[in-house]
Amino acid sequence: MKKWLFTPLIILFGVVLLYAQKVEFTEFDLDNGLHVIMHQDNSAPVVTVGVMYDVGGKDLGGDNNPNRTGFAHFFEHLLFEGTENIQRGEWFKIVSAQGGSNNANTSPDRTYYFETFPSNSLETGLWMESERMLHPKIDSIGVETQNEVVKEEKRMRYDNSPYGQFLFVINENIFEKHPYKYKNIGEMEDLDAATLGEFNDYFKKYYAPNNAVLVIAGDIDPANTKKLVTDYFSEIPKGKDIVRNIPSEDPITETRHAEFYDPNIQIPAIIAAYRTPGFTERDSYVLNMLSTYLSDGKSSKLYKKLVDENKQALQVAAINFGQRDYGFYALLALPLGETSLETLKKEMDEELVKVQTELISERDFQKLQNKYENQFVNSNSSIQGIADSLATYYLLYGDVNLINNELEIYQSITREDIKRVANKYLNPNQRVEIKYLPKNTNE
């Protein structure tokens, strides 16, 4: 009798926990096209103000000039230089003086700026983001300053970091036409060659209210917040509609081969990369589950086989890298001892073939479902995280309510789906095989 009671209690607790994670939000639009999302949570006196712009590394400068890469990432830095009413060097001082924190990040598809404050500083956050959108300082001093900052970031994170070029090498070989093939951080010679006029034109094109979403999450009064948003943002002029003529990629139908030499490494790596659909497609969710099955944790198939049992690899991974237009799926491994790269590729292929020819076990499938349910429960554990999710689901996925029901997509995936998707996208004739090799700097 006690056991019979205990089981429903566990189920009930799970239902209550999932229900408790539901994120309530309201939305409205200003006449200038700015979309606004508000989430009220008065459990702690904290508020996050964020603006996500529909501009990323794929949006080149100079009217999509391939010699003007890295503009969106550059603006991630440049738009902290100040505005007509915020003096140069004062941005971070204002935030810290209010007891807040702030940051920004850029992907190939979007740029996100945000501040987190004590809730009594909400108006400060809205004022600062409206200043950034309305009249930032884009002058030669700021451009020169941030050019050096970006160069140092590139040297530290990529050029002088072991395996720091992994992502770039995959994108450069997976994509032939799409601007995903260019580095998100850009080429430094492109930024050096750009004119001040090109930077100003780029801002006018992409950093307009109708190309952005404003999110406010936390300890707010919705009616008052809506009034403040209207006061600070409604007078910002609407920008021109953006038309992107991004070319489509032709399917990969024959195995491609590439090599890259990294002076920062001593151990080579093998990469097998496949082009996949954008992250809004259901198949991309299936590929997420497949990557978890193959390489998430020490009990995963590839780790257990190549690292634990066979002692053939130092590291192994299966990654589904999501982007809006196309993603990529990559298998990669670093050899241990005298193991060859060809052997690692063969061993990884054997695990893929198993997924393509057999259904994964019910036990493994249930473990996958449990992991994604747990991730969903924990995904909105902070106000800052909720703000980011709300903006992302609106701007990139076109469905804000995915913040509450994305788990349903994972729950709808079957073992048959995993087998089908592996057969559809992950075949040898659909991939680029890349040898990532040490480079002798004395040559």
Short mmCIF file of C-alpha atoms in Angstrom, two decimals:
data_model
loop_
_atom_site.label_atom_id
_atom_site.label_comp_id
_atom_site.label_asym_id
_atom_site.label_seq_id
_atom_site.Cartn_x
_atom_site.Cartn_y
_atom_site.Cartn_z
CA MET A 1 0.00 0.00 0.00
CA LYS A 2 2.83 2.42 0.85
CA LYS A 3 4.56 1.62 -2.45
CA TRP A 4 1.31 2.27 -4.35
CA LEU A 5 1.00 5.68 -2.69
CA PHE A 6 4.66 6.58 -3.22
CA THR A 7 4.62 6.22 -7.01
CA PRO A 8 1.73 8.66 -7.65
CA LEU A 9 3.38 11.14 -5.29
CA ILE A 10 6.53 11.08 -7.41
CA ILE A 11 4.45 11.61 -10.55
CA LEU A 12 2.49 14.41 -8.91
CA PHE A 13 5.70 16.09 -7.75
CA GLY A 14 7.07 15.93 -11.30
CA VAL A 15 3.89 17.47 -12.71
CA VAL A 16 3.92 20.25 -10.11
CA LEU A 17 7.62 20.92 -10.75
CA LEU A 18 7.11 21.24 -14.49
CA TYR A 19 4.05 23.39 -14.00
CA ALA A 20 5.95 25.63 -11.59
CA GLN A 21 8.49 26.30 -14.33
CA LYS A 22 5.90 27.85 -16.64
CA VAL A 23 6.96 31.34 -17.63
CA GLU A 24 4.16 33.87 -17.96
CA PHE A 25 4.78 36.81 -20.27
CA THR A 26 3.03 39.62 -22.08
CA GLU A 27 3.89 41.19 -25.41
CA PHE A 28 3.20 44.43 -27.23
CA ASP A 29 4.57 46.47 -30.14
CA LEU A 30 5.45 50.13 -30.45
CA ASP A 31 4.54 52.04 -33.58
CA ASN A 32 8.19 52.06 -34.67
CA GLY A 33 8.18 48.26 -34.83
CA LEU A 34 9.95 47.48 -31.56
CA HIS A 35 8.58 44.25 -30.10
CA VAL A 36 8.48 44.17 -26.30
CA ILE A 37 8.20 41.14 -24.01
CA MET A 38 7.63 41.46 -20.25
CA HIS A 39 7.90 38.76 -17.60
CA GLN A 40 6.91 39.58 -14.03
CA ASP A 41 8.55 37.73 -11.14
CA ASN A 42 8.43 39.58 -7.83
CA SER A 43 10.16 36.86 -5.81
CA ALA A 44 13.43 38.82 -5.71
CA PRO A 45 14.19 42.54 -6.24
CA VAL A 46 16.07 41.98 -9.49
CA VAL A 47 15.34 42.94 -13.09
CA THR A 48 17.04 42.20 -16.41
CA VAL A 49 16.70 44.52 -19.39
CA GLY A 50 17.87 43.07 -22.71
CA VAL A 51 17.77 44.00 -26.36
CA MET A 52 18.37 41.38 -29.04
CA TYR A 53 19.03 42.62 -32.56
CA ASP A 54 18.46 40.55 -35.68
CA VAL A 55 22.05 40.93 -36.82
CA GLY A 56 24.94 38.52 -36.49
CA GLY A 57 28.18 37.37 -38.01
CA LYS A 58 26.50 36.33 -41.25
CA ASP A 59 25.55 39.98 -41.90
CA LEU A 60 28.60 41.45 -43.60
CA GLY A 61 29.45 45.12 -43.74
CA GLY A 62 29.68 47.29 -46.82
CA ASP A 63 26.49 46.02 -48.48
CA ASN A 64 27.42 42.38 -47.79
CA ASN A 65 31.00 42.75 -48.95
CA PRO A 66 32.92 39.48 -48.30
CA ASN A 67 35.89 41.66 -47.38
CA ARG A 68 33.94 43.23 -44.50
CA THR A 69 33.56 40.36 -42.06
CA GLY A 70 33.09 40.58 -38.30
CA PHE A 71 30.99 43.75 -38.19
CA ALA A 72 28.29 42.46 -35.82
CA HIS A 73 30.84 41.22 -33.31
CA PHE A 74 32.72 44.51 -33.64
CA PHE A 75 29.52 46.41 -32.83
CA GLU A 76 29.05 44.22 -29.76
CA HIS A 77 32.10 46.07 -28.44
CA LEU A 78 31.65 49.43 -30.15
CA LEU A 79 28.19 50.11 -28.72
CA PHE A 80 29.62 50.27 -25.21
CA GLU A 81 31.71 53.31 -26.18
CA GLY A 82 29.01 55.72 -25.07
CA THR A 83 26.23 57.88 -26.49
CA GLU A 84 25.32 61.52 -26.81
CA ASN A 85 24.32 61.46 -23.12
CA ILE A 86 26.69 58.79 -21.77
CA GLN A 87 30.30 59.88 -21.88
CA ARG A 88 33.02 57.60 -23.19
CA GLY A 89 34.13 55.19 -20.47
CA GLU A 90 31.08 55.85 -18.29
CA TRP A 91 28.84 52.96 -19.36
CA PHE A 92 30.23 50.35 -16.99
CA LYS A 93 30.62 52.90 -14.20
CA ILE A 94 26.92 53.73 -14.36
CA VAL A 95 25.96 50.07 -14.24
CA SER A 96 28.24 49.22 -11.32
CA ALA A 97 27.22 52.35 -9.40
CA GLN A 98 23.63 51.08 -9.55
CA GLY A 99 24.70 47.68 -8.23
CA GLY A 100 24.20 46.04 -11.59
CA SER A 101 26.06 43.98 -14.16
CA ASN A 102 25.97 43.91 -17.94
CA ASN A 103 27.30 42.05 -20.94
CA ALA A 104 26.74 41.29 -24.62
CA ASN A 105 27.35 38.45 -27.03
CA THR A 106 27.16 37.82 -30.76
CA SER A 107 26.30 34.68 -32.69
CA PRO A 108 26.20 34.22 -36.47
CA ASP A 109 22.47 35.10 -36.28
CA ARG A 110 21.93 37.74 -33.57
CA THR A 111 23.48 40.17 -31.09
CA TYR A 112 22.27 40.48 -27.49
CA TYR A 113 22.93 43.27 -24.98
CA PHE A 114 21.65 43.10 -21.41
CA GLU A 115 21.85 44.63 -17.94
CA THR A 116 20.76 43.12 -14.64
CA PHE A 117 19.96 45.62 -11.88
CA PRO A 118 18.26 45.87 -8.53
CA SER A 119 14.66 46.40 -9.60
CA ASN A 120 14.60 50.02 -8.44
CA SER A 121 17.06 50.74 -11.27
CA LEU A 122 14.76 49.49 -14.03
CA GLU A 123 14.46 52.95 -15.51
CA THR A 124 18.24 53.26 -15.72
CA GLY A 125 18.42 50.08 -17.76
CA LEU A 126 15.70 51.20 -20.15
CA TRP A 127 17.32 54.61 -20.55
CA MET A 128 20.72 53.09 -21.33
CA GLU A 129 19.38 50.68 -23.95
CA SER A 130 17.32 53.44 -25.56
CA GLU A 131 20.46 55.59 -25.68
CA ARG A 132 22.38 52.76 -27.34
CA MET A 133 19.65 52.37 -29.96
CA LEU A 134 19.02 56.07 -30.57
CA HIS A 135 22.39 57.81 -30.76
CA PRO A 136 25.55 55.89 -29.88
CA LYS A 137 29.02 57.32 -30.37
CA ILE A 138 30.44 55.89 -33.56
CA ASP A 139 33.62 57.87 -34.13
CA SER A 140 37.25 57.29 -35.02
CA ILE A 141 38.36 57.14 -31.37
CA GLY A 142 35.87 54.40 -30.51
CA VAL A 143 36.61 52.46 -33.69
CA GLU A 144 40.37 52.52 -33.09
CA THR A 145 39.97 51.57 -29.43
CA GLN A 146 37.66 48.65 -30.05
CA ASN A 147 39.67 47.48 -33.05
CA GLU A 148 42.57 46.81 -30.70
CA VAL A 149 40.25 45.11 -28.19
CA VAL A 150 38.89 42.76 -30.84
CA LYS A 151 42.37 41.97 -32.13
CA GLU A 152 43.48 41.00 -28.63
CA GLU A 153 40.37 38.88 -28.15
CA LYS A 154 41.06 37.08 -31.43
CA ARG A 155 44.68 36.42 -30.47
CA MET A 156 43.80 35.08 -27.02
CA ARG A 157 40.68 33.03 -27.79
CA TYR A 158 41.46 31.73 -31.25
CA ASP A 159 44.87 32.40 -32.80
CA ASN A 160 46.97 31.42 -29.78
CA SER A 161 44.59 28.90 -28.20
CA PRO A 162 45.02 25.15 -28.77
CA TYR A 163 42.30 23.91 -31.12
CA GLY A 164 40.94 27.46 -31.19
CA GLN A 165 40.21 27.23 -34.92
CA PHE A 166 37.95 24.14 -34.73
CA LEU A 167 34.70 25.99 -35.32
CA PHE A 168 36.14 28.22 -38.04
CA VAL A 169 37.65 25.30 -39.92
CA ILE A 170 34.36 23.38 -39.93
CA ASN A 171 32.30 26.35 -41.12
CA GLU A 172 34.82 27.25 -43.83
CA ASN A 173 34.61 23.73 -45.25
CA ILE A 174 30.92 22.96 -44.71
CA PHE A 175 29.67 26.16 -46.34
CA GLU A 176 30.59 27.32 -49.83
CA LYS A 177 28.02 30.08 -50.47
CA HIS A 178 26.36 30.98 -47.17
CA PRO A 179 28.12 33.69 -45.09
CA TYR A 180 28.29 31.24 -42.18
CA LYS A 181 31.58 30.31 -43.85
CA TYR A 182 33.14 33.53 -42.53
CA LYS A 183 34.53 33.87 -39.01
CA ASN A 184 32.05 35.36 -36.54
CA ILE A 185 34.84 37.47 -35.06
CA GLY A 186 35.89 38.50 -38.57
CA GLU A 187 39.23 39.04 -40.22
CA MET A 188 41.29 41.84 -38.74
CA GLU A 189 42.33 43.20 -42.12
CA ASP A 190 38.63 43.67 -42.95
CA LEU A 191 38.06 45.79 -39.85
CA ASP A 192 41.28 47.72 -40.49
CA ALA A 193 40.15 48.55 -44.03
CA ALA A 194 36.60 49.60 -43.10
CA THR A 195 35.74 53.29 -43.12
CA LEU A 196 33.85 55.23 -40.48
CA GLY A 197 31.09 55.71 -43.02
CA GLU A 198 30.72 51.95 -43.44
CA PHE A 199 30.34 51.52 -39.68
CA ASN A 200 27.70 54.23 -39.50
CA ASP A 201 25.81 52.72 -42.42
CA TYR A 202 25.88 49.32 -40.74
CA PHE A 203 24.39 50.76 -37.55
CA LYS A 204 21.61 52.55 -39.42
CA LYS A 205 20.74 49.38 -41.30
CA TYR A 206 20.59 46.85 -38.46
CA TYR A 207 20.23 48.58 -35.07
CA ALA A 208 16.74 49.98 -35.52
CA PRO A 209 13.73 49.24 -33.29
CA ASN A 210 11.93 47.25 -36.00
CA ASN A 211 14.93 44.89 -36.16
CA ALA A 212 15.01 44.20 -32.42
CA VAL A 213 13.16 42.77 -29.45
CA LEU A 214 13.24 44.37 -26.00
CA VAL A 215 12.77 42.06 -23.03
CA ILE A 216 12.21 43.06 -19.39
CA ALA A 217 12.12 40.27 -16.83
CA GLY A 218 11.95 40.27 -13.05
CA ASP A 219 10.54 42.40 -10.26
CA ILE A 220 8.40 44.80 -12.30
CA ASP A 221 5.00 46.41 -12.32
CA PRO A 222 3.75 45.69 -15.86
CA ALA A 223 1.67 48.85 -16.29
CA ASN A 224 4.46 51.13 -15.09
CA THR A 225 7.05 49.23 -17.13
CA LYS A 226 4.98 49.58 -20.29
CA LYS A 227 4.77 53.33 -19.70
CA LEU A 228 8.53 53.60 -19.22
CA VAL A 229 9.19 51.58 -22.38
CA THR A 230 6.88 53.88 -24.32
CA ASP A 231 8.53 56.98 -22.87
CA TYR A 232 12.06 55.89 -23.71
CA PHE A 233 11.67 53.98 -26.97
CA SER A 234 8.64 55.26 -28.88
CA GLU A 235 10.41 58.27 -30.38
CA ILE A 236 13.27 56.24 -31.86
CA PRO A 237 12.83 56.30 -35.66
CA LYS A 238 11.88 53.14 -37.46
CA GLY A 239 14.53 51.78 -39.82
CA LYS A 240 14.15 50.55 -43.37
CA ASP A 241 12.99 47.00 -43.86
CA ILE A 242 15.94 44.64 -44.21
CA VAL A 243 16.03 42.36 -47.23
CA ARG A 244 18.58 39.55 -47.06
CA ASN A 245 19.51 37.74 -50.26
CA ILE A 246 21.50 34.93 -48.71
CA PRO A 247 22.30 32.12 -51.18
CA SER A 248 21.25 28.55 -50.49
CA GLU A 249 23.83 25.79 -50.23
CA ASP A 250 23.94 22.89 -52.66
CA PRO A 251 23.77 19.48 -50.98
CA ILE A 252 27.05 17.71 -50.24
CA THR A 253 26.93 14.52 -52.31
CA GLU A 254 30.56 13.39 -52.23
CA THR A 255 32.98 13.15 -49.35
CA ARG A 256 35.18 16.23 -49.13
CA HIS A 257 38.66 16.20 -47.61
CA ALA A 258 40.51 19.06 -45.94
CA GLU A 259 43.52 19.67 -43.72
CA PHE A 260 44.27 22.45 -41.28
CA TYR A 261 47.54 23.10 -39.45
CA ASP A 262 47.48 24.59 -35.94
CA PRO A 263 50.81 25.75 -34.45
CA ASN A 264 49.34 25.61 -30.93
CA ILE A 265 48.83 21.84 -30.73
CA GLN A 266 50.93 18.69 -30.51
CA ILE A 267 48.14 16.10 -30.81
CA PRO A 268 46.16 15.94 -34.08
CA ALA A 269 42.40 15.51 -34.37
CA ILE A 270 39.98 14.04 -36.86
CA ILE A 271 36.69 15.77 -37.67
CA ALA A 272 33.76 14.46 -39.69
CA ALA A 273 31.28 17.30 -40.26
CA TYR A 274 27.84 17.15 -41.87
CA ARG A 275 25.59 20.05 -42.89
CA THR A 276 22.22 19.90 -41.12
CA PRO A 277 18.93 21.86 -41.06
CA GLY A 278 18.45 25.05 -39.06
CA PHE A 279 17.63 24.81 -35.37
CA THR A 280 13.92 25.52 -35.79
CA GLU A 281 13.47 22.25 -37.69
CA ARG A 282 12.28 19.23 -35.73
CA ASP A 283 15.10 17.14 -37.16
CA SER A 284 17.58 19.47 -35.45
CA TYR A 285 16.04 18.53 -32.10
CA VAL A 286 16.47 14.86 -33.01
CA LEU A 287 20.13 15.51 -33.82
CA ASN A 288 20.53 17.12 -30.39
CA MET A 289 19.33 13.90 -28.82
CA LEU A 290 21.64 11.84 -31.01
CA SER A 291 24.67 13.90 -29.97
CA THR A 292 23.73 13.38 -26.31
CA TYR A 293 23.37 9.64 -26.91
CA LEU A 294 26.80 9.38 -28.55
CA SER A 295 28.99 11.61 -26.40
CA ASP A 296 27.33 13.21 -23.37
CA GLY A 297 29.06 11.82 -20.29
CA LYS A 298 31.28 8.85 -19.54
CA SER A 299 28.48 6.36 -20.14
CA SER A 300 27.82 7.64 -23.67
CA LYS A 301 28.56 5.31 -26.58
CA LEU A 302 31.59 7.02 -28.10
CA TYR A 303 33.28 7.88 -24.80
CA LYS A 304 32.77 4.42 -23.34
CA LYS A 305 34.10 2.72 -26.47
CA LEU A 306 37.02 4.93 -27.60
CA VAL A 307 38.19 6.43 -24.31
CA ASP A 308 37.21 3.99 -21.58
CA GLU A 309 37.31 0.52 -23.15
CA ASN A 310 39.58 0.65 -26.22
CA LYS A 311 41.93 3.35 -24.89
CA GLN A 312 42.14 4.79 -28.43
CA ALA A 313 41.16 8.41 -27.81
CA LEU A 314 42.00 11.17 -25.36
CA GLN A 315 38.76 12.94 -26.17
CA VAL A 316 35.77 12.28 -28.38
CA ALA A 317 32.64 14.31 -29.06
CA ALA A 318 29.51 14.46 -31.18
CA ILE A 319 28.19 18.00 -31.53
CA ASN A 320 25.04 19.35 -33.13
CA PHE A 321 25.83 23.04 -33.66
CA GLY A 322 22.60 24.89 -34.28
CA GLN A 323 22.23 27.99 -36.43
CA ARG A 324 19.18 29.63 -37.93
CA ASP A 325 19.61 28.79 -41.62
CA TYR A 326 21.79 25.69 -41.45
CA GLY A 327 23.58 23.86 -38.69
CA PHE A 328 26.31 21.27 -38.68
CA TYR A 329 26.83 17.96 -36.94
CA ALA A 330 30.43 17.06 -36.12
CA LEU A 331 32.14 13.96 -34.84
CA LEU A 332 35.64 14.67 -33.57
CA ALA A 333 38.33 12.79 -31.69
CA LEU A 334 41.92 13.17 -30.45
CA PRO A 335 44.02 9.97 -30.61
CA LEU A 336 45.78 8.33 -27.69
CA GLY A 337 49.24 6.89 -28.24
CA GLU A 338 49.82 5.40 -31.68
CA THR A 339 46.16 5.29 -32.69
CA SER A 340 45.75 6.70 -36.19
CA LEU A 341 43.18 9.26 -37.25
CA GLU A 342 41.81 6.74 -39.75
CA THR A 343 41.22 4.25 -36.94
CA LEU A 344 39.32 6.84 -34.91
CA LYS A 345 37.19 7.72 -37.92
CA LYS A 346 36.43 4.04 -38.53
CA GLU A 347 35.45 3.46 -34.89
CA MET A 348 33.15 6.51 -34.84
CA ASP A 349 31.58 5.42 -38.12
CA GLU A 350 30.82 2.02 -36.63
CA GLU A 351 28.75 3.65 -33.88
CA LEU A 352 26.91 5.76 -36.45
CA VAL A 353 26.10 2.70 -38.53
CA LYS A 354 24.65 1.00 -35.45
CA VAL A 355 22.30 3.96 -34.96
CA GLN A 356 21.37 3.87 -38.65
CA THR A 357 20.61 0.14 -38.69
CA GLU A 358 19.28 -0.58 -35.19
CA LEU A 359 16.93 1.19 -32.81
CA ILE A 360 18.69 2.39 -29.69
CA SER A 361 17.62 0.48 -26.59
CA GLU A 362 14.53 1.46 -24.63
CA ARG A 363 16.74 1.97 -21.59
CA ASP A 364 19.07 4.39 -23.41
CA PHE A 365 16.11 6.18 -24.93
CA GLN A 366 14.51 6.69 -21.53
CA LYS A 367 17.80 8.08 -20.20
CA LEU A 368 17.75 10.61 -23.04
CA GLN A 369 14.18 11.64 -22.26
CA ASN A 370 15.04 12.03 -18.58
CA LYS A 371 18.02 14.24 -19.39
CA TYR A 372 15.98 16.58 -21.54
CA GLU A 373 13.18 16.77 -18.99
CA ASN A 374 15.74 17.68 -16.35
CA GLN A 375 17.29 20.32 -18.62
CA PHE A 376 13.87 21.82 -19.24
CA VAL A 377 13.09 22.04 -15.53
CA ASN A 378 16.42 23.80 -14.87
CA SER A 379 16.54 25.96 -17.99
CA ASN A 380 14.71 28.93 -16.52
CA SER A 381 16.31 29.05 -13.10
CA SER A 382 17.36 32.71 -13.26
CA ILE A 383 15.77 35.96 -14.37
CA GLN A 384 18.72 36.62 -16.66
CA GLY A 385 18.26 33.23 -18.31
CA ILE A 386 14.52 33.75 -18.76
CA ALA A 387 15.12 37.12 -20.43
CA ASP A 388 17.62 35.58 -22.86
CA SER A 389 15.24 32.69 -23.66
CA LEU A 390 12.25 34.95 -24.28
CA ALA A 391 14.21 37.13 -26.69
CA THR A 392 15.78 34.13 -28.46
CA TYR A 393 12.54 32.23 -28.96
CA TYR A 394 10.83 35.33 -30.35
CA LEU A 395 13.59 36.57 -32.65
CA LEU A 396 15.13 33.33 -33.91
CA TYR A 397 12.38 30.74 -33.53
CA GLY A 398 9.29 32.88 -34.09
CA ASP A 399 7.49 31.36 -31.10
CA VAL A 400 7.99 32.88 -27.64
CA ASN A 401 5.97 30.13 -26.00
CA LEU A 402 8.69 27.61 -26.78
CA ILE A 403 10.02 28.73 -23.41
CA ASN A 404 7.19 26.67 -21.96
CA ASN A 405 6.53 23.91 -24.47
CA GLU A 406 9.84 23.11 -26.20
CA LEU A 407 10.01 19.97 -24.04
CA GLU A 408 6.97 18.67 -25.93
CA ILE A 409 9.08 18.53 -29.08
CA TYR A 410 11.65 16.32 -27.37
CA GLN A 411 8.91 14.19 -25.82
CA SER A 412 7.45 13.59 -29.29
CA ILE A 413 10.74 12.20 -30.63
CA THR A 414 10.87 8.43 -31.01
CA ARG A 415 13.63 5.86 -31.38
CA GLU A 416 12.54 5.54 -34.99
CA ASP A 417 13.11 9.28 -35.46
CA ILE A 418 16.70 8.96 -34.25
CA LYS A 419 17.36 6.13 -36.70
CA ARG A 420 15.65 8.02 -39.56
CA VAL A 421 17.55 11.26 -39.00
CA ALA A 422 20.90 9.48 -38.70
CA ASN A 423 20.22 7.89 -42.09
CA LYS A 424 19.05 11.15 -43.64
CA TYR A 425 21.95 13.44 -42.71
CA LEU A 426 24.95 11.45 -41.43
CA ASN A 427 26.32 9.48 -44.36
CA PRO A 428 29.95 9.48 -45.56
CA ASN A 429 29.05 11.04 -48.92
CA GLN A 430 27.42 13.99 -47.09
CA ARG A 431 30.38 15.10 -45.03
CA VAL A 432 33.68 16.92 -44.89
CA GLU A 433 36.53 14.95 -43.35
CA ILE A 434 39.06 17.30 -41.78
CA LYS A 435 42.47 16.42 -40.43
CA TYR A 436 43.33 19.01 -37.80
CA LEU A 437 47.11 18.75 -37.55
CA PRO A 438 50.05 20.22 -35.62
CA LYS A 439 52.13 22.76 -37.49
CA ASN A 440 55.88 22.92 -37.14
CA THR A 441 56.53 26.61 -36.45
CA ASN A 442 60.18 26.15 -37.49
CA GLU A 443 59.23 25.26 -41.06
#
